[in-house]
mmCIF file of C-alpha atoms (C1' of nucleotides) in Angstrom:
data_model
loop_
_atom_site.group_PDB
_atom_site.id
_atom_site.type_symbol
_atom_site.label_atom_id
_atom_site.label_comp_id
_atom_site.label_asym_id
_atom_site.label_seq_id
_atom_site.Cartn_x
_atom_site.Cartn_y
_atom_site.Cartn_z
ATOM 1 C CA MET T 1 0.000 0.000 0.000
ATOM 2 C CA SER T 2 1.245 3.430 -0.833
ATOM 3 C CA ALA T 3 1.397 4.609 2.723
ATOM 4 C CA ASN T 4 1.213 8.188 3.676
ATOM 5 C CA SER T 5 3.462 10.189 5.955
ATOM 6 C CA ARG T 6 1.195 13.206 6.300
ATOM 7 C CA LEU T 7 -0.157 12.208 9.712
ATOM 8 C CA THR T 8 3.388 11.568 10.958
ATOM 9 C CA ILE T 9 4.677 14.939 9.762
ATOM 10 C CA ALA T 10 1.678 16.784 11.159
ATOM 11 C CA ALA T 11 2.137 15.174 14.567
ATOM 12 C CA HIS T 12 5.842 16.021 14.426
ATOM 13 C CA ALA T 13 5.116 19.671 13.689
ATOM 14 C CA LEU T 14 2.496 19.978 16.441
ATOM 15 C CA ALA T 15 4.724 18.330 19.022
ATOM 16 C CA TRP T 16 7.560 20.662 17.997
ATOM 17 C CA ILE T 17 5.437 23.801 18.332
ATOM 18 C CA GLY T 18 4.032 22.592 21.637
ATOM 19 C CA LEU T 19 7.472 21.935 23.115
ATOM 20 C CA TYR T 20 8.861 25.203 21.778
ATOM 21 C CA GLN T 21 6.054 27.176 23.360
ATOM 22 C CA ARG T 22 6.635 25.448 26.701
ATOM 23 C CA GLN T 23 10.204 26.663 26.489
ATOM 24 C CA GLY T 24 8.836 30.215 26.570
ATOM 25 C CA HIS T 25 8.667 31.135 22.892
ATOM 26 C CA GLU T 26 5.649 32.811 21.374
ATOM 27 C CA VAL T 27 5.672 31.420 17.846
ATOM 28 C CA ALA T 28 7.568 28.891 15.751
ATOM 29 C CA THR T 29 8.563 29.488 12.127
ATOM 30 C CA SER T 30 8.071 27.046 9.298
ATOM 31 C CA GLU T 31 11.824 27.278 8.770
ATOM 32 C CA GLN T 32 12.565 25.924 12.242
ATOM 33 C CA ILE T 33 10.039 23.118 11.976
ATOM 34 C CA ALA T 34 11.299 22.205 8.506
ATOM 35 C CA THR T 35 14.809 21.836 9.916
ATOM 36 C CA SER T 36 13.613 19.386 12.549
ATOM 37 C CA VAL T 37 11.491 17.439 10.036
ATOM 38 C CA ASN T 38 14.310 17.662 7.465
ATOM 39 C CA THR T 39 12.246 19.025 4.604
ATOM 40 C CA ASN T 40 11.349 22.261 2.830
ATOM 41 C CA PRO T 41 9.554 25.075 4.722
ATOM 42 C CA VAL T 42 6.867 25.243 2.042
ATOM 43 C CA VAL T 43 5.896 21.653 2.743
ATOM 44 C CA ILE T 44 5.426 22.567 6.398
ATOM 45 C CA ARG T 45 3.446 25.705 5.574
ATOM 46 C CA ARG T 46 1.118 23.704 3.342
ATOM 47 C CA LEU T 47 0.513 21.101 6.022
ATOM 48 C CA LEU T 48 0.077 23.644 8.818
ATOM 49 C CA GLY T 49 -2.341 25.506 6.562
ATOM 50 C CA GLU T 50 -4.591 22.441 6.634
ATOM 51 C CA LEU T 51 -4.276 22.252 10.408
ATOM 52 C CA ARG T 52 -5.205 25.921 10.645
ATOM 53 C CA ARG T 53 -8.357 25.323 8.603
ATOM 54 C CA ALA T 54 -9.202 22.611 11.134
ATOM 55 C CA GLY T 55 -8.681 25.045 14.000
ATOM 56 C CA LEU T 56 -5.646 23.330 15.501
ATOM 57 C CA VAL T 57 -3.046 26.061 14.950
ATOM 58 C CA GLU T 58 -2.910 29.789 14.248
ATOM 59 C CA SER T 59 -0.491 31.825 12.199
ATOM 60 C CA ARG T 60 0.736 35.398 12.354
ATOM 61 C CA ARG T 61 2.228 37.380 9.520
ATOM 62 C CA GLY T 62 4.600 40.292 9.358
ATOM 63 C CA VAL T 63 7.717 40.708 11.470
ATOM 64 C CA GLY T 64 7.968 38.168 14.307
ATOM 65 C CA ALA T 65 5.528 35.993 12.413
ATOM 66 C CA GLY T 66 5.071 32.245 12.834
ATOM 67 C CA TRP T 67 2.823 29.505 14.115
ATOM 68 C CA SER T 68 1.259 28.799 17.477
ATOM 69 C CA LEU T 69 -1.153 26.231 18.865
ATOM 70 C CA ALA T 70 -4.821 27.177 18.833
ATOM 71 C CA ARG T 71 -5.561 24.676 21.628
ATOM 72 C CA GLU T 72 -3.699 22.775 24.301
ATOM 73 C CA LEU T 73 -2.009 19.557 23.203
ATOM 74 C CA GLU T 74 -4.132 17.728 25.791
ATOM 75 C CA SER T 75 -7.305 18.595 23.920
ATOM 76 C CA MET T 76 -6.017 17.554 20.489
ATOM 77 C CA THR T 77 -6.246 13.942 19.383
ATOM 78 C CA LEU T 78 -4.634 12.146 16.481
ATOM 79 C CA LEU T 79 -8.139 11.813 15.050
ATOM 80 C CA ASP T 80 -8.415 15.606 14.826
ATOM 81 C CA VAL T 81 -5.102 15.688 12.969
ATOM 82 C CA TYR T 82 -6.016 12.709 10.790
ATOM 83 C CA GLU T 83 -9.268 14.312 9.676
ATOM 84 C CA ALA T 84 -7.464 17.553 8.926
ATOM 85 C CA VAL T 85 -4.804 16.051 6.674
ATOM 86 C CA GLU T 86 -6.223 12.765 5.272
ATOM 87 C CA PRO T 87 -9.317 13.349 3.181
ATOM 88 C CA GLY T 88 -9.721 9.921 1.585
ATOM 89 C CA PRO T 89 -10.730 6.514 2.926
ATOM 90 C CA LEU T 90 -8.229 3.865 4.062
ATOM 91 C CA PHE T 91 -9.349 1.351 1.413
ATOM 92 C CA ALA T 92 -10.552 2.258 -2.059
ATOM 93 C CA MET T 93 -13.147 0.762 -4.379
ATOM 94 C CA HIS T 94 -12.460 -0.214 -7.997
ATOM 95 C CA ARG T 95 -11.189 2.673 -10.121
ATOM 96 C CA THR T 96 -13.592 1.747 -12.929
ATOM 97 C CA THR T 97 -17.088 0.541 -12.029
ATOM 98 C CA PRO T 98 -17.340 -3.249 -12.247
ATOM 99 C CA ASP T 99 -19.715 -5.041 -14.637
ATOM 100 C CA GLN T 100 -23.193 -4.302 -13.259
ATOM 101 C CA GLY T 101 -24.628 -7.150 -15.310
ATOM 102 C CA CYS T 102 -22.639 -9.629 -13.220
ATOM 103 C CA VAL T 103 -23.983 -10.642 -9.797
ATOM 104 C CA VAL T 104 -20.606 -10.216 -8.148
ATOM 105 C CA GLY T 105 -19.758 -7.050 -10.055
ATOM 106 C CA HIS T 106 -23.049 -5.571 -8.915
ATOM 107 C CA GLY T 107 -22.940 -6.566 -5.264
ATOM 108 C CA ILE T 108 -19.255 -6.277 -4.428
ATOM 109 C CA GLN T 109 -19.119 -2.537 -3.850
ATOM 110 C CA PRO T 110 -21.929 -2.282 -1.279
ATOM 111 C CA ALA T 111 -20.552 -5.392 0.419
ATOM 112 C CA MET T 112 -17.006 -4.056 0.753
ATOM 113 C CA GLN T 113 -18.252 -0.578 1.611
ATOM 114 C CA GLY T 114 -20.055 -1.935 4.648
ATOM 115 C CA ILE T 115 -16.995 -3.839 5.815
ATOM 116 C CA TYR T 116 -14.616 -0.928 5.248
ATOM 117 C CA GLU T 117 -16.829 1.521 7.096
ATOM 118 C CA GLY T 118 -16.724 -0.667 10.175
ATOM 119 C CA ILE T 119 -12.943 -0.837 10.045
ATOM 120 C CA GLU T 120 -12.531 2.903 9.517
ATOM 121 C CA GLU T 121 -14.771 3.502 12.503
ATOM 122 C CA THR T 122 -12.496 1.325 14.618
ATOM 123 C CA VAL T 123 -9.405 3.147 13.401
ATOM 124 C CA ARG T 124 -10.973 6.513 14.190
ATOM 125 C CA HIS T 125 -11.774 5.267 17.658
ATOM 126 C CA GLU T 126 -8.153 4.235 18.195
ATOM 127 C CA LEU T 127 -6.850 7.549 16.877
ATOM 128 C CA ALA T 128 -9.220 9.446 19.154
ATOM 129 C CA ARG T 129 -7.698 7.731 22.199
ATOM 130 C CA VAL T 130 -4.275 9.322 21.646
ATOM 131 C CA THR T 131 -3.775 13.009 22.406
ATOM 132 C CA LEU T 132 -0.897 15.078 21.080
ATOM 133 C CA GLU T 133 0.179 15.438 24.712
ATOM 134 C CA ASN T 134 0.552 11.637 24.801
ATOM 135 C CA VAL T 135 2.636 11.845 21.649
ATOM 136 C CA LEU T 136 4.907 14.544 23.092
ATOM 137 C CA GLN T 137 5.414 12.535 26.275
ATOM 138 C CA ASP T 138 6.329 9.462 24.220
ATOM 139 C CA VAL T 139 8.749 11.586 22.229
ATOM 140 C CA LEU T 140 10.466 12.899 25.350
ATOM 141 C CA GLU T 141 10.748 9.404 26.811
ATOM 142 C CA ALA T 142 12.656 8.033 23.810
ATOM 143 C CA PRO T 143 16.104 6.740 24.818
ATOM 144 C CA ARG T 144 18.965 8.742 23.376
ATOM 145 C CA MET U 1 -4.528 9.503 1.145
ATOM 146 C CA SER U 2 -3.662 7.512 -1.880
ATOM 147 C CA ALA U 3 -5.910 4.610 -1.094
ATOM 148 C CA ASN U 4 -5.503 1.212 -2.524
ATOM 149 C CA SER U 5 -8.015 -0.940 -4.337
ATOM 150 C CA ARG U 6 -5.955 -4.118 -4.322
ATOM 151 C CA LEU U 7 -7.830 -5.676 -1.404
ATOM 152 C CA THR U 8 -11.149 -4.854 -3.062
ATOM 153 C CA ILE U 9 -10.158 -6.374 -6.396
ATOM 154 C CA ALA U 10 -8.723 -9.483 -4.742
ATOM 155 C CA ALA U 11 -11.932 -10.032 -2.764
ATOM 156 C CA HIS U 12 -13.935 -9.506 -5.946
ATOM 157 C CA ALA U 13 -11.906 -12.128 -7.819
ATOM 158 C CA LEU U 14 -12.136 -14.676 -5.011
ATOM 159 C CA ALA U 15 -15.875 -14.233 -4.613
ATOM 160 C CA TRP U 16 -16.277 -14.589 -8.371
ATOM 161 C CA ILE U 17 -14.264 -17.826 -8.534
ATOM 162 C CA GLY U 18 -16.111 -19.203 -5.504
ATOM 163 C CA LEU U 19 -19.528 -18.492 -6.961
ATOM 164 C CA TYR U 20 -18.536 -19.843 -10.372
ATOM 165 C CA GLN U 21 -17.327 -23.084 -8.855
ATOM 166 C CA ARG U 22 -20.581 -23.474 -6.934
ATOM 167 C CA GLN U 23 -22.346 -23.252 -10.257
ATOM 168 C CA GLY U 24 -20.523 -26.416 -11.256
ATOM 169 C CA HIS U 25 -17.526 -25.095 -13.145
ATOM 170 C CA GLU U 26 -14.036 -26.411 -12.551
ATOM 171 C CA VAL U 27 -11.918 -23.357 -13.236
ATOM 172 C CA ALA U 28 -12.321 -19.659 -13.994
ATOM 173 C CA THR U 29 -10.174 -17.766 -16.498
ATOM 174 C CA SER U 30 -8.519 -14.430 -15.904
ATOM 175 C CA GLU U 31 -10.450 -13.203 -18.926
ATOM 176 C CA GLN U 32 -13.811 -13.905 -17.287
ATOM 177 C CA ILE U 33 -12.808 -12.339 -13.994
ATOM 178 C CA ALA U 34 -11.367 -9.306 -15.774
ATOM 179 C CA THR U 35 -14.715 -8.778 -17.500
ATOM 180 C CA SER U 36 -16.548 -8.734 -14.175
ATOM 181 C CA VAL U 37 -13.956 -6.438 -12.575
ATOM 182 C CA ASN U 38 -13.818 -4.319 -15.748
ATOM 183 C CA THR U 39 -10.080 -4.337 -16.211
ATOM 184 C CA ASN U 40 -7.294 -6.085 -18.111
ATOM 185 C CA PRO U 41 -6.734 -9.878 -17.699
ATOM 186 C CA VAL U 42 -3.043 -9.313 -16.977
ATOM 187 C CA VAL U 43 -3.930 -7.205 -13.961
ATOM 188 C CA ILE U 44 -6.012 -10.101 -12.649
ATOM 189 C CA ARG U 45 -3.284 -12.644 -13.339
ATOM 190 C CA ARG U 46 -0.776 -10.513 -11.455
ATOM 191 C CA LEU U 47 -3.047 -10.218 -8.450
ATOM 192 C CA LEU U 48 -4.057 -13.897 -8.470
ATOM 193 C CA GLY U 49 -0.366 -14.775 -8.714
ATOM 194 C CA GLU U 50 0.133 -13.114 -5.330
ATOM 195 C CA LEU U 51 -2.841 -15.004 -3.918
ATOM 196 C CA ARG U 52 -1.380 -18.253 -5.243
ATOM 197 C CA ARG U 53 1.911 -17.567 -3.483
ATOM 198 C CA ALA U 54 -0.130 -17.136 -0.306
ATOM 199 C CA GLY U 55 -1.830 -20.499 -0.909
ATOM 200 C CA LEU U 56 -5.326 -19.120 -1.483
ATOM 201 C CA VAL U 57 -5.802 -20.149 -5.144
ATOM 202 C CA GLU U 58 -4.306 -22.572 -7.644
ATOM 203 C CA SER U 59 -3.803 -22.263 -11.384
ATOM 204 C CA ARG U 60 -3.699 -24.758 -14.235
ATOM 205 C CA ARG U 61 -2.090 -24.253 -17.607
ATOM 206 C CA GLY U 62 -2.689 -25.719 -21.042
ATOM 207 C CA VAL U 63 -6.096 -26.278 -22.594
ATOM 208 C CA GLY U 64 -8.957 -25.937 -20.096
ATOM 209 C CA ALA U 65 -6.649 -23.881 -17.948
ATOM 210 C CA GLY U 66 -7.690 -21.353 -15.333
ATOM 211 C CA TRP U 67 -7.943 -20.617 -11.648
ATOM 212 C CA SER U 68 -9.581 -22.436 -8.744
ATOM 213 C CA LEU U 69 -9.783 -21.949 -4.992
ATOM 214 C CA ALA U 70 -7.158 -23.728 -2.919
ATOM 215 C CA ARG U 71 -9.384 -23.588 0.165
ATOM 216 C CA GLU U 72 -13.037 -23.104 1.016
ATOM 217 C CA LEU U 73 -14.252 -19.508 1.196
ATOM 218 C CA GLU U 74 -15.273 -20.197 4.802
ATOM 219 C CA SER U 75 -11.660 -20.729 5.816
ATOM 220 C CA MET U 76 -10.324 -17.605 4.096
ATOM 221 C CA THR U 77 -10.414 -14.251 5.874
ATOM 222 C CA LEU U 78 -9.863 -10.763 4.574
ATOM 223 C CA LEU U 79 -6.705 -10.716 6.689
ATOM 224 C CA ASP U 80 -5.284 -13.590 4.627
ATOM 225 C CA VAL U 81 -6.033 -11.629 1.471
ATOM 226 C CA TYR U 82 -4.727 -8.377 2.923
ATOM 227 C CA GLU U 83 -1.410 -9.924 3.890
ATOM 228 C CA ALA U 84 -1.102 -11.488 0.448
ATOM 229 C CA VAL U 85 -1.587 -8.257 -1.498
ATOM 230 C CA GLU U 86 -0.615 -5.363 0.809
ATOM 231 C CA PRO U 87 3.032 -5.493 1.832
ATOM 232 C CA GLY U 88 3.467 -2.071 3.430
ATOM 233 C CA PRO U 89 2.172 -0.468 6.625
ATOM 234 C CA LEU U 90 -0.972 1.645 6.805
ATOM 235 C CA PHE U 91 0.889 4.773 7.946
ATOM 236 C CA ALA U 92 4.405 5.699 6.907
ATOM 237 C CA MET U 93 7.235 7.445 8.689
ATOM 238 C CA HIS U 94 9.133 10.455 7.282
ATOM 239 C CA ARG U 95 10.738 9.790 3.907
ATOM 240 C CA THR U 96 13.961 11.464 5.021
ATOM 241 C CA THR U 97 15.162 10.877 8.581
ATOM 242 C CA PRO U 98 14.351 13.855 10.819
ATOM 243 C CA ASP U 99 17.035 15.909 12.569
ATOM 244 C CA GLN U 100 18.464 13.569 15.204
ATOM 245 C CA GLY U 101 20.014 16.523 17.011
ATOM 246 C CA CYS U 102 16.503 17.800 17.835
ATOM 247 C CA VAL U 103 14.630 16.234 20.744
ATOM 248 C CA VAL U 104 11.434 15.926 18.736
ATOM 249 C CA GLY U 105 13.199 14.817 15.566
ATOM 250 C CA HIS U 106 14.912 12.104 17.551
ATOM 251 C CA GLY U 107 11.944 10.788 19.507
ATOM 252 C CA ILE U 108 9.088 11.142 17.033
ATOM 253 C CA GLN U 109 9.681 7.958 15.067
ATOM 254 C CA PRO U 110 9.686 5.493 17.959
ATOM 255 C CA ALA U 111 6.694 7.317 19.422
ATOM 256 C CA MET U 112 4.600 7.105 16.259
ATOM 257 C CA GLN U 113 5.796 3.585 15.537
ATOM 258 C CA GLY U 114 4.364 2.376 18.814
ATOM 259 C CA ILE U 115 1.033 4.055 18.170
ATOM 260 C CA TYR U 116 0.786 2.818 14.592
ATOM 261 C CA GLU U 117 1.588 -0.754 15.544
ATOM 262 C CA GLY U 118 -1.341 -0.802 17.940
ATOM 263 C CA ILE U 119 -3.684 0.502 15.270
ATOM 264 C CA GLU U 120 -2.483 -1.959 12.635
ATOM 265 C CA GLU U 121 -3.044 -4.769 15.109
ATOM 266 C CA THR U 122 -6.625 -3.618 15.564
ATOM 267 C CA VAL U 123 -7.187 -3.444 11.812
ATOM 268 C CA ARG U 124 -5.781 -6.957 11.358
ATOM 269 C CA HIS U 125 -8.116 -8.167 14.057
ATOM 270 C CA GLU U 126 -11.102 -6.642 12.283
ATOM 271 C CA LEU U 127 -10.060 -8.077 8.920
ATOM 272 C CA ALA U 128 -9.645 -11.529 10.464
ATOM 273 C CA ARG U 129 -13.281 -11.460 11.588
ATOM 274 C CA VAL U 130 -14.613 -11.382 8.015
ATOM 275 C CA THR U 131 -14.421 -14.525 5.859
ATOM 276 C CA LEU U 132 -14.715 -14.518 2.094
ATOM 277 C CA GLU U 133 -17.885 -16.547 2.589
ATOM 278 C CA ASN U 134 -19.287 -13.563 4.533
ATOM 279 C CA VAL U 135 -18.288 -11.317 1.638
ATOM 280 C CA LEU U 136 -19.989 -13.544 -0.933
ATOM 281 C CA GLN U 137 -23.173 -13.652 1.140
ATOM 282 C CA ASP U 138 -23.153 -9.845 1.406
ATOM 283 C CA VAL U 139 -22.642 -9.647 -2.338
ATOM 284 C CA LEU U 140 -25.604 -11.919 -3.047
ATOM 285 C CA GLU U 141 -27.826 -9.964 -0.662
ATOM 286 C CA ALA U 142 -27.276 -6.647 -2.451
ATOM 287 C CA PRO U 143 -30.555 -5.181 -3.746
ATOM 288 C CA ARG U 144 -30.749 -5.107 -7.507
ATOM 289 C "C1'" DG O 1 10.633 52.081 3.707
ATOM 290 C "C1'" DC O 2 12.831 47.844 5.358
ATOM 291 C "C1'" DA O 3 13.025 43.177 6.907
ATOM 292 C "C1'" DG O 4 11.218 38.814 8.012
ATOM 293 C "C1'" DT O 5 7.702 35.512 7.446
ATOM 294 C "C1'" DC O 6 3.465 33.692 5.731
ATOM 295 C "C1'" DG O 7 0.328 32.401 1.511
ATOM 296 C "C1'" DT O 8 0.136 30.451 -2.618
ATOM 297 C "C1'" DA O 9 0.912 29.400 -7.414
ATOM 298 C "C1'" DA O 10 3.583 26.865 -10.706
ATOM 299 C "C1'" DC O 11 6.328 23.226 -12.040
ATOM 300 C "C1'" DA O 12 9.710 19.253 -11.857
ATOM 301 C "C1'" DG O 13 10.825 14.814 -9.618
ATOM 302 C "C1'" DT O 14 9.459 10.461 -7.572
ATOM 303 C "C1'" DG O 15 7.215 6.223 -6.796
ATOM 304 C "C1'" DA O 16 3.282 3.108 -6.812
ATOM 305 C "C1'" DA O 17 -0.341 1.134 -9.267
ATOM 306 C "C1'" DG O 18 -2.863 0.158 -13.312
ATOM 307 C "C1'" DG O 19 -3.156 -0.698 -18.211
ATOM 308 C "C1'" DT O 20 -1.288 -2.688 -22.500
ATOM 309 C "C1'" DT O 21 1.345 -5.489 -25.708
ATOM 310 C "C1'" DG O 22 3.995 -9.316 -26.807
ATOM 311 C "C1'" DC O 23 5.591 -13.799 -26.462
ATOM 312 C "C1'" DA O 24 7.302 -18.140 -24.400
ATOM 313 C "C1'" DA O 25 5.579 -22.194 -21.752
ATOM 314 C "C1'" DC O 26 2.357 -25.481 -20.965
ATOM 315 C "C1'" DA O 27 -1.249 -29.207 -21.607
ATOM 316 C "C1'" DG O 28 -5.041 -31.362 -23.572
ATOM 317 C "C1'" DC O 29 -6.951 -32.844 -27.996
ATOM 318 C "C1'" DC O 30 -7.136 -34.064 -32.791
ATOM 319 C "C1'" DG K 1 3.276 -33.752 -34.221
ATOM 320 C "C1'" DG K 2 0.598 -29.731 -34.669
ATOM 321 C "C1'" DC K 3 -3.235 -26.802 -33.000
ATOM 322 C "C1'" DT K 4 -5.460 -24.203 -29.501
ATOM 323 C "C1'" DG K 5 -6.462 -21.709 -25.329
ATOM 324 C "C1'" DT K 6 -4.621 -20.084 -21.228
ATOM 325 C "C1'" DT K 7 -1.136 -18.936 -17.828
ATOM 326 C "C1'" DG K 8 3.526 -16.621 -16.672
ATOM 327 C "C1'" DC K 9 6.072 -12.886 -17.122
ATOM 328 C "C1'" DA K 10 8.778 -9.090 -18.892
ATOM 329 C "C1'" DA K 11 8.763 -4.503 -20.721
ATOM 330 C "C1'" DC K 12 6.858 -0.219 -21.269
ATOM 331 C "C1'" DC K 13 3.524 3.723 -20.933
ATOM 332 C "C1'" DT K 14 0.100 6.399 -18.398
ATOM 333 C "C1'" DT K 15 -1.901 8.225 -14.433
ATOM 334 C "C1'" DC K 16 -2.018 9.970 -9.995
ATOM 335 C "C1'" DA K 17 -0.790 11.714 -5.468
ATOM 336 C "C1'" DC K 18 2.685 13.557 -2.914
ATOM 337 C "C1'" DT K 19 7.070 15.876 -2.199
ATOM 338 C "C1'" DG K 20 10.435 19.220 -3.185
ATOM 339 C "C1'" DT K 21 11.706 23.659 -5.084
ATOM 340 C "C1'" DT K 22 11.517 28.359 -6.792
ATOM 341 C "C1'" DA K 23 9.352 32.593 -7.045
ATOM 342 C "C1'" DC K 24 6.848 36.362 -5.616
ATOM 343 C "C1'" DG K 25 3.083 39.008 -3.558
ATOM 344 C "C1'" DA K 26 0.949 40.155 1.094
ATOM 345 C "C1'" DC K 27 1.389 41.414 5.499
ATOM 346 C "C1'" DT K 28 3.160 43.735 9.841
ATOM 347 C "C1'" DG K 29 6.240 45.599 13.271
ATOM 348 C "C1'" DC K 30 10.112 48.567 13.523
#
DNA sequence: GCAGTCGTAACAGTGAAGGTTGCAACAGCC
DNA sequence: GGCTGTTGCAACCTTCACTGTTACGACTGC
């Protein structure tokens, strides 16, 4: 499966901003976050833009500009982040519609849809159990 | 997310072969399955090749060649199919390693890895609960 | 007005998956 | 032995989403 790193990068950025703010700083720049993630600042700005639309972060412009959290890390779950950055479903249907004249071709999509929805619901439930505060604590506990 | 239809197509093919065999036929051809799926026979052969390596189907060559189930649909779960056709994880890490000199860059991967492993385990558990026989029954119950 | 940073468009690079063509290998049948 | 239908598989193109990069306008505090 062509797996996606968007959730990972978003969690990284949020944890970074959260820690930076706890160290007394007002805002973090996309440049700083990009250095930690090891990528281009524009990639970070794009991703944080999606998180801003979801109400998770805020941005300031002008001199002394940058990004700050819109809520406490405790009140943000991985599900919030997931919904902000991953629009599509975990499993996809056929790219071309199957033969509707065939019994299987006709019934397979509703059948799989029902199964997939149940699984996605379970995944959402798991993601909702983890807050970004949990993530930051796990990060800080990593052995060096 | 760039979602994947491989699991869907594999389930479609297996349900088709199972139903066809119940109608008294010995083997199904990739051509027939491709018609129902609405794609190219080579795509089906590639996918069924992976299922054969996993011991789910068998193939015959020569005249009267084609594909047949290696086991009953009752004893095949979506997890078996998933493991046969989806090698990678559901969520990926960074594509370039993050800055190991940064606390967050250093700890984020083990932190997310732990979380993701738990979620994948849950998904596997859900997939293992559904047999291909369940899928076929759902398919046949679809309103027309 | 200057400087620093965001906001966003435009485009190239990358990688996975699907689609297509072609052909050798195989096995039953005449 | 030759014919036929099908798998097995390699090679290549297309498509698509995402990432990476450059460029530049917009904004804001000094």
